[in-house]
PDB file of C-alpha atoms and ligand atoms in Angstrom:
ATOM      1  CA  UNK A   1      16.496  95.596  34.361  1.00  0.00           C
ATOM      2  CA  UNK A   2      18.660  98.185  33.056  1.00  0.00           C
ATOM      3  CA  UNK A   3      22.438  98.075  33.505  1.00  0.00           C
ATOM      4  CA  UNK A   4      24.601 100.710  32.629  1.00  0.00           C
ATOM      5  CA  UNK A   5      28.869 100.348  33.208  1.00  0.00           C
ATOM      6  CA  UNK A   6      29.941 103.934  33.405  1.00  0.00           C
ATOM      7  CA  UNK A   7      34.198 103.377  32.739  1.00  0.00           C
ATOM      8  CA  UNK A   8      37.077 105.413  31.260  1.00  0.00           C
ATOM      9  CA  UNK A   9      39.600 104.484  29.037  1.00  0.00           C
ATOM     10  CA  UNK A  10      42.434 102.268  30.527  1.00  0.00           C
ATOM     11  CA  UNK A  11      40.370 102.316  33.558  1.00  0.00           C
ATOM     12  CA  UNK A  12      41.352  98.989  35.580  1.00  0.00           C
ATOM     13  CA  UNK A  13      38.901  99.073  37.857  1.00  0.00           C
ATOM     14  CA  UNK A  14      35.944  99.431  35.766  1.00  0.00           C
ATOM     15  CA  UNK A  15      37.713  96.352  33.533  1.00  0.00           C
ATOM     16  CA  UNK A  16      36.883  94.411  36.889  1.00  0.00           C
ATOM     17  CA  UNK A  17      33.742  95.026  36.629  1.00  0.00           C
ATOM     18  CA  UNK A  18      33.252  94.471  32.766  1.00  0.00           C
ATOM     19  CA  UNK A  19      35.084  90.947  32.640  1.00  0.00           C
ATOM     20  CA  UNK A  20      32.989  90.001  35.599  1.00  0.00           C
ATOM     21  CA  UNK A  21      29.674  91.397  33.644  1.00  0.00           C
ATOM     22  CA  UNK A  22      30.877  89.332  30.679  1.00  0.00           C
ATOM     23  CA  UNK A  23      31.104  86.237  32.275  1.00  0.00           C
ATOM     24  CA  UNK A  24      28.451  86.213  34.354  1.00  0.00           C
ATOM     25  CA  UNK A  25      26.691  87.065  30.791  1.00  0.00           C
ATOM     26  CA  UNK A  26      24.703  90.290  32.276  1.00  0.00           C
ATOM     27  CA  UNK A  27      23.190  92.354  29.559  1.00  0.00           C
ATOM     28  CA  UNK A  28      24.687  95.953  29.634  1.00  0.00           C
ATOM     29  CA  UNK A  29      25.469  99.224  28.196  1.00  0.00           C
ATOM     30  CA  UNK A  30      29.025 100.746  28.690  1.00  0.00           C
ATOM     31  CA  UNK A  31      29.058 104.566  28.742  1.00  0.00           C
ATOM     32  CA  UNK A  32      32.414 106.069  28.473  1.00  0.00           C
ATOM     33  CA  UNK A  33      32.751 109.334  31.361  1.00  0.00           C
ATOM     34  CA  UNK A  34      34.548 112.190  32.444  1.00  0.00           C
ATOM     35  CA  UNK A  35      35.370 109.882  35.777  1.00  0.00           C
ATOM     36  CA  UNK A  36      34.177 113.255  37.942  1.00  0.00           C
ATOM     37  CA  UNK A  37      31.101 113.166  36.725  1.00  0.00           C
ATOM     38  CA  UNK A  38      29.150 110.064  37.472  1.00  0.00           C
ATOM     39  CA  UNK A  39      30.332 108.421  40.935  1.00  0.00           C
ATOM     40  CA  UNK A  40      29.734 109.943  43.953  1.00  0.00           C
ATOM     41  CA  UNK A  41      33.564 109.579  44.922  1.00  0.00           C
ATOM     42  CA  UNK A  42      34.747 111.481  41.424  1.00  0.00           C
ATOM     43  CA  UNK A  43      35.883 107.902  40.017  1.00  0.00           C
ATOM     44  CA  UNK A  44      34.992 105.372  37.618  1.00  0.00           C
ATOM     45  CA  UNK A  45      33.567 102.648  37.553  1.00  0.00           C
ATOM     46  CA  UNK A  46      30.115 103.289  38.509  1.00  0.00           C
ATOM     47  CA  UNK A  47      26.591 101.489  38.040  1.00  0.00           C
ATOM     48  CA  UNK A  48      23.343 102.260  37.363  1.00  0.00           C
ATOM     49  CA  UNK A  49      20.394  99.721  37.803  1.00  0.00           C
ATOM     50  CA  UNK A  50      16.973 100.871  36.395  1.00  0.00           C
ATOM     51  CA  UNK A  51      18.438 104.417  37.684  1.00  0.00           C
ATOM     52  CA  UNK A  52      20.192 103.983  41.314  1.00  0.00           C
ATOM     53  CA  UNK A  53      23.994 104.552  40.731  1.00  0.00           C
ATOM     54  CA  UNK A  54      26.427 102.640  43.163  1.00  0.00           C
ATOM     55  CA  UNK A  55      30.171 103.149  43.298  1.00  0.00           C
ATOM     56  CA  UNK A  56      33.124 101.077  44.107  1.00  0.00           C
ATOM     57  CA  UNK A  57      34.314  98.078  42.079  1.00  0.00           C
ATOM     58  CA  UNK A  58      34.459  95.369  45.191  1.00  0.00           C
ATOM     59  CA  UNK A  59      31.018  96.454  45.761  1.00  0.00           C
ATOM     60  CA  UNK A  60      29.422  96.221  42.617  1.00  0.00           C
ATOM     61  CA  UNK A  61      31.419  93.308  41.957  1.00  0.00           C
ATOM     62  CA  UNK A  62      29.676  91.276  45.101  1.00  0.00           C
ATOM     63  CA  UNK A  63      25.782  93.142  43.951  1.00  0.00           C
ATOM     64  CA  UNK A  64      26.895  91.063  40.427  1.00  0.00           C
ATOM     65  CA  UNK A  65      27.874  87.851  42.277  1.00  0.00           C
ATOM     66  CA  UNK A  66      24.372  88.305  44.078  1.00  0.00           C
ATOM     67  CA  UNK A  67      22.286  89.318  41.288  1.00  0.00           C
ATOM     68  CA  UNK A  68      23.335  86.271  39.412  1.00  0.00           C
ATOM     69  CA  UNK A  69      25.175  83.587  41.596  1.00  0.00           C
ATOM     70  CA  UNK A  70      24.905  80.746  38.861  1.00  0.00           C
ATOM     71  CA  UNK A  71      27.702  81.559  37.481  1.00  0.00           C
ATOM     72  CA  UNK A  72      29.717  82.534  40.499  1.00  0.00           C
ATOM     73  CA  UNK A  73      33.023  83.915  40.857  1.00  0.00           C
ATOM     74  CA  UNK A  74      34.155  82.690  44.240  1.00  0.00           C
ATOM     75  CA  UNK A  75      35.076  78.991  45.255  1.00  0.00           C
ATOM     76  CA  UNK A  76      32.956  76.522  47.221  1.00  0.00           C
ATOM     77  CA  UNK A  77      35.616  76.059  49.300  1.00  0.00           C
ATOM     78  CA  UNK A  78      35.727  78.998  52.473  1.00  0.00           C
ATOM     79  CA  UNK A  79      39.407  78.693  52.601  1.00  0.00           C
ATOM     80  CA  UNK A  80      39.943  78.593  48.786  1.00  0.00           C
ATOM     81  CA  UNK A  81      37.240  81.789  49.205  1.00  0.00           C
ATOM     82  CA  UNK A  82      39.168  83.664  51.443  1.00  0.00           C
ATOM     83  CA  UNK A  83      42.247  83.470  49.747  1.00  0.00           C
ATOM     84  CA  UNK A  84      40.086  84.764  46.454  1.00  0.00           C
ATOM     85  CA  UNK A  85      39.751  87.706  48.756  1.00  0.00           C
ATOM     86  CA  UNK A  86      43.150  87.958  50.130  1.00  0.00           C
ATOM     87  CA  UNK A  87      44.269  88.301  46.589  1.00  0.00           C
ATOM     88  CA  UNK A  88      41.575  90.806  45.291  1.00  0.00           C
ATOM     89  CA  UNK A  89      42.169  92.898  48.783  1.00  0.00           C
ATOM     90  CA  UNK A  90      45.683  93.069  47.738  1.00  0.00           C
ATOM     91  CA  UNK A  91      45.241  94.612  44.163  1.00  0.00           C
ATOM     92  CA  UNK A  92      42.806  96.819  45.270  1.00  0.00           C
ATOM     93  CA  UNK A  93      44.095  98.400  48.439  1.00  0.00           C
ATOM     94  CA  UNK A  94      47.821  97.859  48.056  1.00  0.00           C
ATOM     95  CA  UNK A  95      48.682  97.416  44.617  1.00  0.00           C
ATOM     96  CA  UNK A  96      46.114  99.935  42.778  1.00  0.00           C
ATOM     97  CA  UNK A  97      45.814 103.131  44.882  1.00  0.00           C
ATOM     98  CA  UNK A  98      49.870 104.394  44.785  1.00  0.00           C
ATOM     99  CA  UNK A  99      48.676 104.100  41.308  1.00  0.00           C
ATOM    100  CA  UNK A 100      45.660 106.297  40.637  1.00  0.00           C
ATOM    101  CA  UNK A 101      46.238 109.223  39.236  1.00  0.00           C
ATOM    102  CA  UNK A 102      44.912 111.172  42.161  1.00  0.00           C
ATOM    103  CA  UNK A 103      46.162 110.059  44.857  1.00  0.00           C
ATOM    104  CA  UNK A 104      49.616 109.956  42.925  1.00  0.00           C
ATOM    105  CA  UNK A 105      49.125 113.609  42.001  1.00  0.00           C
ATOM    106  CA  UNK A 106      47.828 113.941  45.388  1.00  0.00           C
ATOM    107  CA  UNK A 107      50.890 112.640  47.340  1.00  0.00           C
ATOM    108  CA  UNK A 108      53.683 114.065  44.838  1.00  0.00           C
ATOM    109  CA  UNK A 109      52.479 116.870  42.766  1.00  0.00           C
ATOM    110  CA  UNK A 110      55.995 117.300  41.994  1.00  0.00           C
ATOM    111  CA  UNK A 111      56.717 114.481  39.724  1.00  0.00           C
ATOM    112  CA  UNK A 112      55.843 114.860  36.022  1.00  0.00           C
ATOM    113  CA  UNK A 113      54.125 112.539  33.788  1.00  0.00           C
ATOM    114  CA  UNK A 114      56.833 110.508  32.797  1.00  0.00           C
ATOM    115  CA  UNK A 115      58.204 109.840  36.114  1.00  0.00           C
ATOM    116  CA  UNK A 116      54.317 109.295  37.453  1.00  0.00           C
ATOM    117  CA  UNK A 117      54.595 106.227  34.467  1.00  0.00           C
ATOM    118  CA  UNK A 118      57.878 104.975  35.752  1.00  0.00           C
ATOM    119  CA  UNK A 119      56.807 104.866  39.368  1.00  0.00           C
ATOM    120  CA  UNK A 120      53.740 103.335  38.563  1.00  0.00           C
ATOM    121  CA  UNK A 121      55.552 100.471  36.279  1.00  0.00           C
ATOM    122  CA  UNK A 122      57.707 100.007  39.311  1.00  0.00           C
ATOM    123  CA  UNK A 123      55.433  99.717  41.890  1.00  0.00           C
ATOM    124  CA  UNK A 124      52.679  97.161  39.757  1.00  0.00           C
ATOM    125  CA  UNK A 125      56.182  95.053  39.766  1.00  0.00           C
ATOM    126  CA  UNK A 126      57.517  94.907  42.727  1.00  0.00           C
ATOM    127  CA  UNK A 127      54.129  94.268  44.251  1.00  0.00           C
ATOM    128  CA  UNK A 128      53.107  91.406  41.499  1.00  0.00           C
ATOM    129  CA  UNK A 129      56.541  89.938  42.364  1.00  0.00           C
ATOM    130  CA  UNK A 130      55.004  89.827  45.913  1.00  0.00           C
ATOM    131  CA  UNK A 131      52.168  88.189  44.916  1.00  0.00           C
ATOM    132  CA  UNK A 132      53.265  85.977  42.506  1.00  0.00           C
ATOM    133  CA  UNK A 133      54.264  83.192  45.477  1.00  0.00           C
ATOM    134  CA  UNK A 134      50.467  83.398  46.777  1.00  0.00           C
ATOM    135  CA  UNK A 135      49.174  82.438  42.985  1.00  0.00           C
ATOM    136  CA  UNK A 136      48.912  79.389  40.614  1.00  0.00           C
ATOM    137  CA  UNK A 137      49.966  76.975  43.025  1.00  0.00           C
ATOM    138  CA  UNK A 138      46.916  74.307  42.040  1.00  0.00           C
ATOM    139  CA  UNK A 139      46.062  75.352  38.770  1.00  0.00           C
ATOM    140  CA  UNK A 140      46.733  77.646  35.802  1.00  0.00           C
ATOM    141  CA  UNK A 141      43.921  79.710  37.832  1.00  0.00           C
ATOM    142  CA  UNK A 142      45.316  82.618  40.373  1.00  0.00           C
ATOM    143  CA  UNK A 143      43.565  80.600  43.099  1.00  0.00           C
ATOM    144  CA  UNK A 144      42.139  77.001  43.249  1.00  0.00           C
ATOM    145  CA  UNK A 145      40.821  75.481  40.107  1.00  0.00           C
ATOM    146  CA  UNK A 146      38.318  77.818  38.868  1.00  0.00           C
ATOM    147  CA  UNK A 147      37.847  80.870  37.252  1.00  0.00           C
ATOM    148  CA  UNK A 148      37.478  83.653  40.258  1.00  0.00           C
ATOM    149  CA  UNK A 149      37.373  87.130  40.985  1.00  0.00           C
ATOM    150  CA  UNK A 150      40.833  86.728  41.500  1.00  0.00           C
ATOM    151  CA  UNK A 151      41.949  85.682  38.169  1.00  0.00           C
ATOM    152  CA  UNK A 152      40.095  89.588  37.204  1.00  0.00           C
ATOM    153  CA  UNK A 153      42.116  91.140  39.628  1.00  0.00           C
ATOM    154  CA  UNK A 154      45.433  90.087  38.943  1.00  0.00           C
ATOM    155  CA  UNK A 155      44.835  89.561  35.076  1.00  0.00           C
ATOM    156  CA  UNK A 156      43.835  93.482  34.622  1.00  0.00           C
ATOM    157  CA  UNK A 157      46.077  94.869  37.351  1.00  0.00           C
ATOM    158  CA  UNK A 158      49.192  93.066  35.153  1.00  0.00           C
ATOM    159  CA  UNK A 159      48.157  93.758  31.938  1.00  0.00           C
ATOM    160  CA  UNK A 160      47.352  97.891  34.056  1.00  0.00           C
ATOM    161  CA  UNK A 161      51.526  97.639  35.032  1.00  0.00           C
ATOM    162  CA  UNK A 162      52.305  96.453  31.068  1.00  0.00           C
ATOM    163  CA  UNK A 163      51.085  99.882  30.031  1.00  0.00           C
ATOM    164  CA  UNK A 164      53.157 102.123  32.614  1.00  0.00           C
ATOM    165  CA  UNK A 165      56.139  99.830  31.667  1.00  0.00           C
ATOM    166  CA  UNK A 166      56.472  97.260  34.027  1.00  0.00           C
ATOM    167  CA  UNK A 167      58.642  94.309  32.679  1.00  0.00           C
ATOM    168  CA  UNK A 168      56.571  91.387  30.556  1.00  0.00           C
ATOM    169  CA  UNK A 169      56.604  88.829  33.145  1.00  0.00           C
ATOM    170  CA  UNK A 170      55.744  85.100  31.475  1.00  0.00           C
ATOM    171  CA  UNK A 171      53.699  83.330  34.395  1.00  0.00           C
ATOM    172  CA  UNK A 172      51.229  86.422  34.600  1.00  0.00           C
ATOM    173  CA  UNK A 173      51.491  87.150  30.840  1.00  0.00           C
ATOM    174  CA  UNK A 174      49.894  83.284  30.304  1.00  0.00           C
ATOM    175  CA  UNK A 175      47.862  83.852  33.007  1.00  0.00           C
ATOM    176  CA  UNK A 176      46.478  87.378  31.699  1.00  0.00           C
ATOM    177  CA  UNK A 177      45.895  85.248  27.866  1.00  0.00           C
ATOM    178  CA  UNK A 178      44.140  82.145  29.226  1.00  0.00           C
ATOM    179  CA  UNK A 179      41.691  84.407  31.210  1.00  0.00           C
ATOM    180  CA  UNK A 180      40.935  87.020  28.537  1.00  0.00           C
ATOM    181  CA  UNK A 181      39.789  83.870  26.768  1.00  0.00           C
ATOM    182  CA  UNK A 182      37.645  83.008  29.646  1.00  0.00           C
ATOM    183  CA  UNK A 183      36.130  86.092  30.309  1.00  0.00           C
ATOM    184  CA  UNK A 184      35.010  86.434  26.672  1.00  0.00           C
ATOM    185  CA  UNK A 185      37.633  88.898  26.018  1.00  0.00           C
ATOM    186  CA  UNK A 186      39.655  88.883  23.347  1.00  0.00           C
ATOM    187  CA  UNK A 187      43.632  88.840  23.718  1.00  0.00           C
ATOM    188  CA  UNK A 188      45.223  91.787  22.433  1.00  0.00           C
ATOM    189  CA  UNK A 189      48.766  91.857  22.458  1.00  0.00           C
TER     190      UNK A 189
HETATM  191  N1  GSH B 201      38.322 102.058  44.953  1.00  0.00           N
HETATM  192  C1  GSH B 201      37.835 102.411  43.669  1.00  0.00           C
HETATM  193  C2  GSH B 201      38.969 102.983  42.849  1.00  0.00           C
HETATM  194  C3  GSH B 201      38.477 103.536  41.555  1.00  0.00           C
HETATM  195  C4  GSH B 201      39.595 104.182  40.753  1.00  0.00           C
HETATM  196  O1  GSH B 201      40.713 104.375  41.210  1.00  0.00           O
HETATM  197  N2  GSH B 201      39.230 104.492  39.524  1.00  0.00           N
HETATM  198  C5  GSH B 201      40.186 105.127  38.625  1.00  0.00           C
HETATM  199  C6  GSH B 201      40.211 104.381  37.303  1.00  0.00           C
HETATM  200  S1  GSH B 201      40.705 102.700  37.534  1.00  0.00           S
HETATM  201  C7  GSH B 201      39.766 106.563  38.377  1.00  0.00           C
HETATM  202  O2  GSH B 201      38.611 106.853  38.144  1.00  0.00           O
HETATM  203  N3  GSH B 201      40.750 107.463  38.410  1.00  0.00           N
HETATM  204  C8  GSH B 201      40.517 108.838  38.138  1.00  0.00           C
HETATM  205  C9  GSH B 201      41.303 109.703  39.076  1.00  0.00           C
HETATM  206  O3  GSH B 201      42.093 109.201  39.865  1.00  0.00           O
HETATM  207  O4  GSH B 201      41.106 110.904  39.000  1.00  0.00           O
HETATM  208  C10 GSH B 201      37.203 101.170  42.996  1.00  0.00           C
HETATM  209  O5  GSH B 201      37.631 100.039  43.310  1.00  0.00           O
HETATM  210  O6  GSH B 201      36.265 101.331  42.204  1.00  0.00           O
END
């Protein structure tokens, strides 16, 4: 099987995908993009297995999590599992899309760059502040006591807000560290 990861730099979703490809110790190739060119939606990240392209990181994330279950991503536990996905729903359909740069440039084509940055920073913030009561309660994990999904989510969406300037924060930053480490990725700070 041949599995190519078509991402963009700083791309956060396509980071989901990678840290999950990593971990779940998937052979790949990464192919850097023009994100209009590849996925059918004009984003990254995007697939390709022996040839048939699929889109969307929550879906390629669950065709990973079926492709190779061993080492699995979600909890045994259904409650512990939903929660997982309470947390990952949140990052991707609440905290990331006021984010992307379309939809920002979409929405207010009258901002420039810098204030884009500042309301992004903001945003990632305010929103991990919200989250932050939902995470870490049982473990140094997001959810539970294993390394999820989640823990991708909500390290890459932080260490997303740390770029656009949102304020170092020390529960997520130790978070972000010990899962890098898990993921088989190094820490960069
Ligand atoms: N719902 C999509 C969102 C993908 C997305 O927003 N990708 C960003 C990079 S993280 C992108 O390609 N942005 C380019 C643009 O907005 O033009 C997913 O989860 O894969």
């Amino acid at each position: 099987m041949e599995l190519i990861l078509y991402s963009a730099d700083g791309s956060n979703c396509s980071q989901r995908v990678e840290w999950a490809l990593r971990y779940k110790k998937i052979p790949y190739k990464i192919q850097f993009e023009n994100s209009a060119s590849i996925g059918p939606y004009g984003y990254v990240p995007a697939i390709s297995i022996d040839g048939v392209v699929i889109s969307e990181s929550v879906a390629i994330l669950e065709f990973l999590e079926e492709l190779c279950p061993e080492s699995t991503l979600l909890p045994k536990d259904i409650l512990e599992r939903a929660k997982v996905r309470e947390v990952c729903e949140y990052v991707n359909s609440t905290i990331h899309p006021a984010q992307n740069r379309s939809i920002l440039s979409f929405l207010c084509p009258e901002l420039i760059e810098s204030e884009k940055k500042a309301l992004r920073a903001e945003w990632i913030e305010k929103c991990l502040c919200n989250l932050k009561p939902r995470l870490f309660s049982d473990s140094a994990f997001a959810i539970g006591k294993s390394f999820s999904v989640a823990d991708i989510f909500v390290a890459v969406i932080y260490q997303k807000g740390l770029t656009h300037g949102t304020r170092k924060d020390d529960n997520y930053a130790d978070h972000w560290a010990n899962m890098s480490k898990i993921s088989g990725h190094e820490v960069v700070v």
